[in-house]
Short mmCIF file of N, CA and C in Angstrom, two decimals:
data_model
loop_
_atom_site.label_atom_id
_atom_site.label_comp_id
_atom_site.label_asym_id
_atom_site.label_seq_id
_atom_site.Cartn_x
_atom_site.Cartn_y
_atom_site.Cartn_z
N UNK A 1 12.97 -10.33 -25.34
CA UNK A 1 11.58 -10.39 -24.95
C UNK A 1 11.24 -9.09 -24.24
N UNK A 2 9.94 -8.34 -24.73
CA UNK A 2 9.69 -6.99 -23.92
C UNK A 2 9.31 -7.68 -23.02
N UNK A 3 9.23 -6.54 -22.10
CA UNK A 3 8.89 -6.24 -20.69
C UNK A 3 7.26 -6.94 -20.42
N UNK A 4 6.18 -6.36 -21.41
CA UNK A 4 5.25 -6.42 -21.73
C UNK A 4 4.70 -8.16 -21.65
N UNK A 5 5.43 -8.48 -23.08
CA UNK A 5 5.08 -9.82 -23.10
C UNK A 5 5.79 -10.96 -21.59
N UNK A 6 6.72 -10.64 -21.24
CA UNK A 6 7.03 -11.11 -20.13
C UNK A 6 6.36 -11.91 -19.21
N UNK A 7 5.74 -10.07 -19.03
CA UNK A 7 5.13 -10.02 -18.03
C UNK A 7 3.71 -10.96 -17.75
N UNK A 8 2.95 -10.70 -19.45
CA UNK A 8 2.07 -11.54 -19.51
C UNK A 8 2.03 -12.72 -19.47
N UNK A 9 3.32 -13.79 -19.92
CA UNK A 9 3.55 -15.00 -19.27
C UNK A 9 3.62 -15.57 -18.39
N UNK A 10 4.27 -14.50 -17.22
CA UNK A 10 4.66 -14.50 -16.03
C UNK A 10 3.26 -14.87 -15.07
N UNK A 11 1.78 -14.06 -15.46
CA UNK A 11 0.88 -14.06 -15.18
C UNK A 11 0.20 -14.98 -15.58
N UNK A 12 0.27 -15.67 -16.98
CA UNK A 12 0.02 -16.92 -17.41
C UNK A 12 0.04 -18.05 -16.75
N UNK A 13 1.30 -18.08 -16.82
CA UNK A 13 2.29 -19.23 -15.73
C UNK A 13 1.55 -19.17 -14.28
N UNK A 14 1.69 -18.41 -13.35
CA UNK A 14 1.01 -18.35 -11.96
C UNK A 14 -0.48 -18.28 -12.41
N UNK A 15 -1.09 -18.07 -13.13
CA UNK A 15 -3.01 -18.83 -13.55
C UNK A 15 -2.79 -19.83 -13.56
N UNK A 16 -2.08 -20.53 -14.37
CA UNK A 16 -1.56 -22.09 -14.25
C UNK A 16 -1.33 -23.21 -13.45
N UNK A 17 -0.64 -22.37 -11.97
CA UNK A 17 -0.28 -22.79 -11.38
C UNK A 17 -0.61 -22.69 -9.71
N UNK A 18 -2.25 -23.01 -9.35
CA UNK A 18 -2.93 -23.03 -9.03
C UNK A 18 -2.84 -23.12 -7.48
N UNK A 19 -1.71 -24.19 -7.48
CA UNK A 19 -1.62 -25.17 -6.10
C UNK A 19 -0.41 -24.22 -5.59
N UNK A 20 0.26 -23.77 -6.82
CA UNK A 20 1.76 -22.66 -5.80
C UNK A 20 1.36 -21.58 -4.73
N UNK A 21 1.85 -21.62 -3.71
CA UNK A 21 2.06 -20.67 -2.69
C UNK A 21 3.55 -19.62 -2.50
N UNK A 22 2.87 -18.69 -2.25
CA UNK A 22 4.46 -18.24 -1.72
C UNK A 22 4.38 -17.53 -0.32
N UNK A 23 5.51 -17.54 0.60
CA UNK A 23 5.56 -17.26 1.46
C UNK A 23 7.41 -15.93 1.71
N UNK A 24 6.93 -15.00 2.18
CA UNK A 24 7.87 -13.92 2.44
C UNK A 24 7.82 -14.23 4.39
N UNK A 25 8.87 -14.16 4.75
CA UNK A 25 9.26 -13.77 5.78
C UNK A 25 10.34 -12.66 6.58
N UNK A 26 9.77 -12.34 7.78
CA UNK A 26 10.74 -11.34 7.94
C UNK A 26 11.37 -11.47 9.22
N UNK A 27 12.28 -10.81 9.46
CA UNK A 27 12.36 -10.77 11.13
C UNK A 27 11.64 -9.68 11.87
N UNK A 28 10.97 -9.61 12.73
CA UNK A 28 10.30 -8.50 14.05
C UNK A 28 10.95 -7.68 13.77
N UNK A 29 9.85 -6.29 13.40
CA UNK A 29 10.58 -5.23 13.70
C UNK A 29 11.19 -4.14 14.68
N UNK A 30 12.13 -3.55 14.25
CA UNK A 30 12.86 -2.71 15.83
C UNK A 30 11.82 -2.36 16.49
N UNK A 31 11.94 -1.81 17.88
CA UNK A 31 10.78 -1.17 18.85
C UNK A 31 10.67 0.32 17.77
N UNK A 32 11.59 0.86 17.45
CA UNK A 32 11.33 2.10 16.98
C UNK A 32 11.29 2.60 15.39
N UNK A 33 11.53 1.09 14.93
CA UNK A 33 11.65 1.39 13.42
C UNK A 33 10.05 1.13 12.48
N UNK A 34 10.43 1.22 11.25
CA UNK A 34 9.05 1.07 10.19
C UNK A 34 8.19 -0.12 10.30
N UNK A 35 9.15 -0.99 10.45
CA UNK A 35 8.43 -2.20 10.36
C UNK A 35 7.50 -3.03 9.70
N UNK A 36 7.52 -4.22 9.26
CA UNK A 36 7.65 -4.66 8.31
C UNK A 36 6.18 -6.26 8.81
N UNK A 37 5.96 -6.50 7.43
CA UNK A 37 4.95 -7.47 8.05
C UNK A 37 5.42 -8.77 6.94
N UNK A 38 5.40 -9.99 7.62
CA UNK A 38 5.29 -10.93 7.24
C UNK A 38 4.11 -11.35 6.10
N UNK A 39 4.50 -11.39 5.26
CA UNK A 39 3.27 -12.46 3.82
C UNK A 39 3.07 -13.68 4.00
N UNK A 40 2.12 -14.49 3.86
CA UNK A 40 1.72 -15.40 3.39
C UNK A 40 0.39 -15.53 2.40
N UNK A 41 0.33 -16.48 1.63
CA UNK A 41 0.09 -16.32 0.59
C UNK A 41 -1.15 -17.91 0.82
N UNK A 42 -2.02 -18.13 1.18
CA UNK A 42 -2.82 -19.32 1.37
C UNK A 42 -2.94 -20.33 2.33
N UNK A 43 -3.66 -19.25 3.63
CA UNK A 43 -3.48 -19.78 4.75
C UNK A 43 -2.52 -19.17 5.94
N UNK A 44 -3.62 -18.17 7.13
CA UNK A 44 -2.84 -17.88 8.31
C UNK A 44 -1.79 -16.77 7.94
N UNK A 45 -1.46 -16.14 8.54
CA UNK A 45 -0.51 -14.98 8.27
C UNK A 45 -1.45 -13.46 8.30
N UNK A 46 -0.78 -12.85 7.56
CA UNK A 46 -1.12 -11.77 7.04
C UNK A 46 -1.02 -11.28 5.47
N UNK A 47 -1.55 -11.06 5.00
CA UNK A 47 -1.43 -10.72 3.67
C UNK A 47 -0.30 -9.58 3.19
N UNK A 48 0.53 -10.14 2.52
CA UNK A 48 1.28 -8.50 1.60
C UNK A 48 0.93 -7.91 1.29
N UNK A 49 0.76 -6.23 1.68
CA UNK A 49 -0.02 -5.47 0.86
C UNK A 49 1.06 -3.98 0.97
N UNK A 50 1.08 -3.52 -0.32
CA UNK A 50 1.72 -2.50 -1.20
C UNK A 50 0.97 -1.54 -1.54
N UNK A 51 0.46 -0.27 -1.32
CA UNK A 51 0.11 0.19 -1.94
C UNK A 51 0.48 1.32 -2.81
N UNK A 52 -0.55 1.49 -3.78
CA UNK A 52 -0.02 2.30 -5.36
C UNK A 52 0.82 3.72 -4.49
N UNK A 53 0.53 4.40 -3.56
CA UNK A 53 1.28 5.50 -3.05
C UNK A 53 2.95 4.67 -3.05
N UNK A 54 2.73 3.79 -2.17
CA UNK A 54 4.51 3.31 -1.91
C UNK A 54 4.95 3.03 -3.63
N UNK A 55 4.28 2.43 -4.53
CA UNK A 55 5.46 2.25 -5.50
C UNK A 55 5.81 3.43 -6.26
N UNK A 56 4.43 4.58 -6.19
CA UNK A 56 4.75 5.60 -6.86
C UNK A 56 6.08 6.51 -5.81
N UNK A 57 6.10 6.57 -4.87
CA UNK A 57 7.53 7.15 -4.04
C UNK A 57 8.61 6.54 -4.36
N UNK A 58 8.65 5.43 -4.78
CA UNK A 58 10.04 4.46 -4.43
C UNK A 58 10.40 4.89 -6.13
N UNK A 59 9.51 4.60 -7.19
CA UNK A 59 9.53 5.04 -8.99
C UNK A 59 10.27 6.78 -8.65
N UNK A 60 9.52 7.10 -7.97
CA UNK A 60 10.28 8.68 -7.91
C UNK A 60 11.29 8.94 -7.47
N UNK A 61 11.75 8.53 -6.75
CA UNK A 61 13.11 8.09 -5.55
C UNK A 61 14.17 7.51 -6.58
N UNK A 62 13.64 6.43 -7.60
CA UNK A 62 14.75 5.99 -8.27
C UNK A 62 14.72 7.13 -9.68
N UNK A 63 13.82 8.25 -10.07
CA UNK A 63 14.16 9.20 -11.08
C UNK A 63 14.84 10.24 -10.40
N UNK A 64 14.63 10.67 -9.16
CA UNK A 64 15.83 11.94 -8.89
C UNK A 64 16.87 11.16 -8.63
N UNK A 65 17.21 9.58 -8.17
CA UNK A 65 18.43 9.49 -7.98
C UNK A 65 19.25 9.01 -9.73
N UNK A 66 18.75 9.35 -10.47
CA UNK A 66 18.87 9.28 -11.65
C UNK A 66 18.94 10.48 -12.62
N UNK A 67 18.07 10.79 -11.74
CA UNK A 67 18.60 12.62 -12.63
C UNK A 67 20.43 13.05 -12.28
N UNK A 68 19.91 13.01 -10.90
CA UNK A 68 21.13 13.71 -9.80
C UNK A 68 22.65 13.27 -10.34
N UNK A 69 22.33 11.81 -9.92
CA UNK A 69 23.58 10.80 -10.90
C UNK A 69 24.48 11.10 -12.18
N UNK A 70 23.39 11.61 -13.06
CA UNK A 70 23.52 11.92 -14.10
C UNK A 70 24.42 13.63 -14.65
N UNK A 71 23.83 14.07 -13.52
CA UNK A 71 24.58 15.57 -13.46
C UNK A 71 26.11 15.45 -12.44
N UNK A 72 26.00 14.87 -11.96
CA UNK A 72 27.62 14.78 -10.88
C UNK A 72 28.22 13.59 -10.94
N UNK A 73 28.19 12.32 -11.86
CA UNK A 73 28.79 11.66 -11.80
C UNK A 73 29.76 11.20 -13.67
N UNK A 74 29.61 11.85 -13.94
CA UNK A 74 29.73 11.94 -15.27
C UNK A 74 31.42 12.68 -14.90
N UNK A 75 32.53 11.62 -14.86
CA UNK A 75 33.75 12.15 -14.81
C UNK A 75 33.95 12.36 -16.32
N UNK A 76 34.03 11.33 -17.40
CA UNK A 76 34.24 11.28 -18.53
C UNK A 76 34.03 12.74 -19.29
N UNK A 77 33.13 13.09 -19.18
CA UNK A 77 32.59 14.70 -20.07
C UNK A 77 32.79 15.80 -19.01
N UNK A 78 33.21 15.44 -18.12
CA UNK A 78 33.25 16.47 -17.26
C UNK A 78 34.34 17.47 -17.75
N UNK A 79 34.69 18.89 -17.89
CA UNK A 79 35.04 19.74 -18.50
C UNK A 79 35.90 20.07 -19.74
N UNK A 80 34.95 19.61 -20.12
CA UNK A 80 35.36 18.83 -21.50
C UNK A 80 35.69 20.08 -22.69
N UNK A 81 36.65 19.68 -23.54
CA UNK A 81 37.13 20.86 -24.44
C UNK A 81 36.53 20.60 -25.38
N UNK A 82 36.83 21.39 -26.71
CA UNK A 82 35.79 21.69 -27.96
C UNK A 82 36.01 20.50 -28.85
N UNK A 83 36.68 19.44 -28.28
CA UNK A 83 36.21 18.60 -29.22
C UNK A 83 35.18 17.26 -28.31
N UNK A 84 34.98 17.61 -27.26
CA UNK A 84 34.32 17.19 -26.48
C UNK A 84 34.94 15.96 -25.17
N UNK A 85 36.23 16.12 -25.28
CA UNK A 85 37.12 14.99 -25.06
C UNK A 85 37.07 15.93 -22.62
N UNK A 86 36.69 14.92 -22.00
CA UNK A 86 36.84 15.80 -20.43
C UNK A 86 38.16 15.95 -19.81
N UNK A 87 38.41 16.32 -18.96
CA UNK A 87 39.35 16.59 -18.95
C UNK A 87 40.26 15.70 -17.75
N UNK A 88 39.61 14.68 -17.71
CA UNK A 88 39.91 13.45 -17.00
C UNK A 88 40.74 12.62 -18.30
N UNK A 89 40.10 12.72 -19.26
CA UNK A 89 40.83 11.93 -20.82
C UNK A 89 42.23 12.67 -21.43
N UNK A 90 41.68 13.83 -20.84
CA UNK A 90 42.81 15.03 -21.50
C UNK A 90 43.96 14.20 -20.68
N UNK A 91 43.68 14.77 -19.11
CA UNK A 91 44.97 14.47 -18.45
C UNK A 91 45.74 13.09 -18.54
N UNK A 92 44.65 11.92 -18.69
CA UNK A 92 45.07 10.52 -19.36
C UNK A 92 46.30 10.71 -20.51
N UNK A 93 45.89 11.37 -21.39
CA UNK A 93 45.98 11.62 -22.79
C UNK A 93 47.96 12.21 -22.41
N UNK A 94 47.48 13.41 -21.96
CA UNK A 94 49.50 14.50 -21.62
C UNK A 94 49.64 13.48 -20.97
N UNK A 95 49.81 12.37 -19.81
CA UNK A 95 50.31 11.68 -18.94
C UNK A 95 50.90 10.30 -19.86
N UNK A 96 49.97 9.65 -20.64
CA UNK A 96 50.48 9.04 -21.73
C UNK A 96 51.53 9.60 -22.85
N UNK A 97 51.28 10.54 -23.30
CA UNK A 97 52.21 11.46 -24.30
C UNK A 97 53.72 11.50 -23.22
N UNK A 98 53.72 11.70 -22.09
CA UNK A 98 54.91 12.21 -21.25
C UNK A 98 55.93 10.58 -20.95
N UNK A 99 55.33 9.57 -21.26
CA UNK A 99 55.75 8.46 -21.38
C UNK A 99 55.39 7.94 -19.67
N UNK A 100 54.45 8.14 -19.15
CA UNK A 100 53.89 8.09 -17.62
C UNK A 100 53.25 7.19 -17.82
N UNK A 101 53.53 6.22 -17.39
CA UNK A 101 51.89 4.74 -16.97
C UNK A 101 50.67 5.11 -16.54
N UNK A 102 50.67 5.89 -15.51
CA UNK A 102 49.28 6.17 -14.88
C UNK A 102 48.68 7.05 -15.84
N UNK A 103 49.21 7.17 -17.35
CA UNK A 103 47.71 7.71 -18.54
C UNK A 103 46.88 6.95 -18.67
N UNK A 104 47.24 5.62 -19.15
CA UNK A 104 47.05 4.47 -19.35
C UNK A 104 45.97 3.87 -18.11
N UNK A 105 46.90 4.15 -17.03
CA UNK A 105 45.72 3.74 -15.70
C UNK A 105 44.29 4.56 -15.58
N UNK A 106 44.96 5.80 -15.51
CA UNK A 106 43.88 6.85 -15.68
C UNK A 106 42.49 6.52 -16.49
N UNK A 107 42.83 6.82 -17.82
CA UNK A 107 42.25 6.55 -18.60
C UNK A 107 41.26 4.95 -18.38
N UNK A 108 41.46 4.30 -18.56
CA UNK A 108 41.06 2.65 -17.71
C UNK A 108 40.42 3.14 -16.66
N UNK A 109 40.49 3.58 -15.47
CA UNK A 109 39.79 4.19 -14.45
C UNK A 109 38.56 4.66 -15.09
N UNK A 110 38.38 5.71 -15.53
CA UNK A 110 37.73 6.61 -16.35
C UNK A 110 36.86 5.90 -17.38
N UNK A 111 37.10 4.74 -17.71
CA UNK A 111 36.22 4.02 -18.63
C UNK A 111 35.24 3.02 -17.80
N UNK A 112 36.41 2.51 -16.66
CA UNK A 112 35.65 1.53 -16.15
C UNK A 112 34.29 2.28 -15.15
N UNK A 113 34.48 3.36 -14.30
CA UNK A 113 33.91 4.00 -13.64
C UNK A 113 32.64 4.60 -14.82
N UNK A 114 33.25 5.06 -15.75
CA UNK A 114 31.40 5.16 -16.41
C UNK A 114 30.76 4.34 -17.13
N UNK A 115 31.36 3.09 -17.11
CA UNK A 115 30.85 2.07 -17.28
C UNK A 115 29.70 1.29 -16.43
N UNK A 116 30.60 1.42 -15.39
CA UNK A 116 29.38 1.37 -13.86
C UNK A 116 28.52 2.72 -13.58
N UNK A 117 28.50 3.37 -13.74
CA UNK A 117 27.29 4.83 -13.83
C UNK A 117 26.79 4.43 -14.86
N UNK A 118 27.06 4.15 -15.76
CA UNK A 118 25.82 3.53 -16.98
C UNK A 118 24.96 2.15 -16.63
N UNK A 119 25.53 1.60 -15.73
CA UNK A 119 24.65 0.77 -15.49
C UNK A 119 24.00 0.99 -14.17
N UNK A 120 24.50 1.42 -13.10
CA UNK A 120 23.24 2.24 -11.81
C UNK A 120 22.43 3.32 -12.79
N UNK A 121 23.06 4.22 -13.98
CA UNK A 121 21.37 4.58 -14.33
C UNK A 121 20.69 3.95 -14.83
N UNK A 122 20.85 2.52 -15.49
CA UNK A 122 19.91 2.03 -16.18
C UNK A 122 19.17 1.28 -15.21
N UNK A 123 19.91 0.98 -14.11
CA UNK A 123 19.26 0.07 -12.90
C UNK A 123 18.38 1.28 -12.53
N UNK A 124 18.57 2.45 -12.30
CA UNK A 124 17.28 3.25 -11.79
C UNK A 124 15.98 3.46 -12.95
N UNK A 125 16.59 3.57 -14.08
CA UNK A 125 15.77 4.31 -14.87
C UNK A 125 14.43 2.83 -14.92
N UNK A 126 15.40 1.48 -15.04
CA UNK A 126 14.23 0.09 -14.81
C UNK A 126 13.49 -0.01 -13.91
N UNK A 127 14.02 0.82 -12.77
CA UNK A 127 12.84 0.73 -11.07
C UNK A 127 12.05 1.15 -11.80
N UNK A 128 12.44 2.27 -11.78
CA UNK A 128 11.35 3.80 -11.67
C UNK A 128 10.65 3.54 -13.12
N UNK A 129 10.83 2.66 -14.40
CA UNK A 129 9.56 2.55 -15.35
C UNK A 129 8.68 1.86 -15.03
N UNK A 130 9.71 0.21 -13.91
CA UNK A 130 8.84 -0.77 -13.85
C UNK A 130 8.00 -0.53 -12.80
N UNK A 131 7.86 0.49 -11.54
CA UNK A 131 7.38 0.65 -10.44
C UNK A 131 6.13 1.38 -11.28
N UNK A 132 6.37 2.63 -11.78
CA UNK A 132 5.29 3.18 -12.39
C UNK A 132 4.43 2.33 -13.40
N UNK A 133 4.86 1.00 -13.86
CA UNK A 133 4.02 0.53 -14.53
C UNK A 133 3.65 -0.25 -13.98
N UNK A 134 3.80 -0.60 -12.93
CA UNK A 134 3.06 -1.88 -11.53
C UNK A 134 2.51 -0.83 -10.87
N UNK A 135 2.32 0.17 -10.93
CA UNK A 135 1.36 0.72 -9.71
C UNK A 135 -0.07 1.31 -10.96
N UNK A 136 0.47 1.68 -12.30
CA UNK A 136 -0.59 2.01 -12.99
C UNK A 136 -1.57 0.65 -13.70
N UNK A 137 -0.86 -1.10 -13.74
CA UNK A 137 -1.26 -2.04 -14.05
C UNK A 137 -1.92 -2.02 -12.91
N UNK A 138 -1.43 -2.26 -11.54
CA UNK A 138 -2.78 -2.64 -10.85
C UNK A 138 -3.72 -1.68 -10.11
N UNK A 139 -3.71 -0.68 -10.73
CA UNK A 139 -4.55 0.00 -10.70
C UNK A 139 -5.66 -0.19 -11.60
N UNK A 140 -5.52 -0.78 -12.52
CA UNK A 140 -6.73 -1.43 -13.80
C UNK A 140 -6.86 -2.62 -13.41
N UNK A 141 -6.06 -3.62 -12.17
CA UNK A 141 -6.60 -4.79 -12.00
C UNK A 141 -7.64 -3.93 -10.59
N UNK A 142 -7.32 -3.34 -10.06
CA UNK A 142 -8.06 -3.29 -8.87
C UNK A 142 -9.50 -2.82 -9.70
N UNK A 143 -9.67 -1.49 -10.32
CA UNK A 143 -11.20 -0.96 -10.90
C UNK A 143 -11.64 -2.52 -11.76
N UNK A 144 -11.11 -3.55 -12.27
CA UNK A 144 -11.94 -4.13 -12.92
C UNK A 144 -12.46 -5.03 -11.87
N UNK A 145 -11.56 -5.53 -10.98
CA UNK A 145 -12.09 -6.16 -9.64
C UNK A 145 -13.03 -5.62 -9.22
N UNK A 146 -13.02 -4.71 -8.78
CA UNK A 146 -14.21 -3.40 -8.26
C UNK A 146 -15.54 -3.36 -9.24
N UNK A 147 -15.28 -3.50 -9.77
CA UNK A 147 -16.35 -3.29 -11.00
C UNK A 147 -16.75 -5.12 -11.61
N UNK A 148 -16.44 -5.61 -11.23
CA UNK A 148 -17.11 -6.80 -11.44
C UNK A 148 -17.63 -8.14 -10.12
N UNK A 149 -17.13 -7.08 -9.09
CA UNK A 149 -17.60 -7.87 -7.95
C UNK A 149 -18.36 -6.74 -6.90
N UNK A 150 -19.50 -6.93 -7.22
CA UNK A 150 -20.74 -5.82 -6.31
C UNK A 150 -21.98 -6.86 -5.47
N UNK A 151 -22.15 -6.10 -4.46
CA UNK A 151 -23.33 -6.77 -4.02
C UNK A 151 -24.33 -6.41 -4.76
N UNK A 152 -25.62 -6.89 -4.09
CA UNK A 152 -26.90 -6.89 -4.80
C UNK A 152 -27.38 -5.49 -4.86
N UNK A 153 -27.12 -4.95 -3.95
CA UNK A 153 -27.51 -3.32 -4.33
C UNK A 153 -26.59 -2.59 -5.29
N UNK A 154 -25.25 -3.10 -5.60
CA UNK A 154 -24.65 -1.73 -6.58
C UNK A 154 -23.38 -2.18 -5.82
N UNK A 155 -23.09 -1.88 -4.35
CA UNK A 155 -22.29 -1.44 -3.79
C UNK A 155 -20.56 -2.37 -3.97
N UNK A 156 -19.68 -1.78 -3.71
CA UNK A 156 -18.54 -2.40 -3.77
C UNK A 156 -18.34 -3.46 -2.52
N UNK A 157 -18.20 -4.76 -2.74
CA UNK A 157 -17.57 -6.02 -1.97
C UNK A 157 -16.01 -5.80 -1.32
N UNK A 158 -16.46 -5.76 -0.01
CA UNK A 158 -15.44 -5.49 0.68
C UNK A 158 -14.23 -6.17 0.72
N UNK A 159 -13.07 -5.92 1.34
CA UNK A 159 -12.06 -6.40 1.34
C UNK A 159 -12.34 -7.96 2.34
N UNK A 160 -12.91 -7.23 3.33
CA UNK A 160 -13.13 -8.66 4.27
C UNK A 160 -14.47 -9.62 3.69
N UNK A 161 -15.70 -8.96 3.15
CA UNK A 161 -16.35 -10.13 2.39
C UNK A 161 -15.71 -10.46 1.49
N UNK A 162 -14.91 -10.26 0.38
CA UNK A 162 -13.80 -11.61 0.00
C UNK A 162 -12.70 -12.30 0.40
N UNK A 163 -12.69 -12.04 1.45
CA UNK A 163 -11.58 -13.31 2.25
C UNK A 163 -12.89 -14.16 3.27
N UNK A 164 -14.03 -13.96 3.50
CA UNK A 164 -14.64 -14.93 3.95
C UNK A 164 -14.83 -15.44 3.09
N UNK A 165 -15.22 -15.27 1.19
CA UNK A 165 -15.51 -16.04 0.55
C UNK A 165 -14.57 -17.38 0.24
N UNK A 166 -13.22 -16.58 0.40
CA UNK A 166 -12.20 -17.67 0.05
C UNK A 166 -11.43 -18.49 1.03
N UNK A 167 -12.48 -18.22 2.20
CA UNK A 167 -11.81 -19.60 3.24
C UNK A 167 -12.58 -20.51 2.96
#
């Protein structure tokens, strides 16, 4: 199932489901740290709010740590000879030939380890598409909001005249 259609179910499902609430909690934050706010979701609290700047930093955050990754963690190809074999495989390779166990280990090391770098980049490369495509989706939910809820003169309906509407 794409991403796409998913997603649109996902949104389906919660239209649907009318009476669901959700609630995030947190603990108080440090005297000196970022700090963090409690959600609630229908009734009392404070509202969650994200905005398109934070997901576009965090989408970017997960492409340089994905670039970076990609250039220094790559033992496998790492100085690799003309038939492209690195020289982590090589040494696997004479250590096996010499009748040595640890080729064998080596090698196994070396598979399993970019096995896991293939999957932290794919875990970044999924932030950083899905962040950029949640900050550019609701960016078309917010202008159509905007654009279909105006007062009588033209003007845009504030954030706080629609939460009086919906108590």
């Amino acid at each position: 199932m794409s991403f796409d259609s998913e997603w649109s179910q996902l949104k389906a499902d919660a239209a649907g489901q009318q009476s669901a609430h959700t609630r995030l909690n947190q603990l108080p934050a440090d005297p000196g740290g970022g700090g963090g706010a409690s959600a609630t979701s229908g009734g009392g609290g404070s509202d969650l709010v994200v905005h398109q700047d934070d997901l576009g930093a965090v989408g970017h955050e997960a492409f340089i740590l994905h670039g970076e990754l990609q250039k220094v963690a790559d033992i496998a190809g790492a100085g690799a000879n003309k038939d492209g074999v690195g020289s982590s495989m090589q040494a696997a390779k004479a250590l096996s030939d010499h009748h040595f166990t640890m080729g064998a280990a080596l090698s196994t090391t070396v598979s399993v380890w970019s096995s896991q770098v293939k999957t932290v980049l794919q875990m970044c490369a999924h932030i950083s598409n899905h962040l950029d495509y949640s900050k550019k989706a609701h960016g078309n939910d917010d202008a159509q909001i905007a654009a279909s809820l105006r007062n009588r003169d033209g003007s845009a309906v504030s954030v706080s005249e629609i939460s009086k509407m919906v108590k």
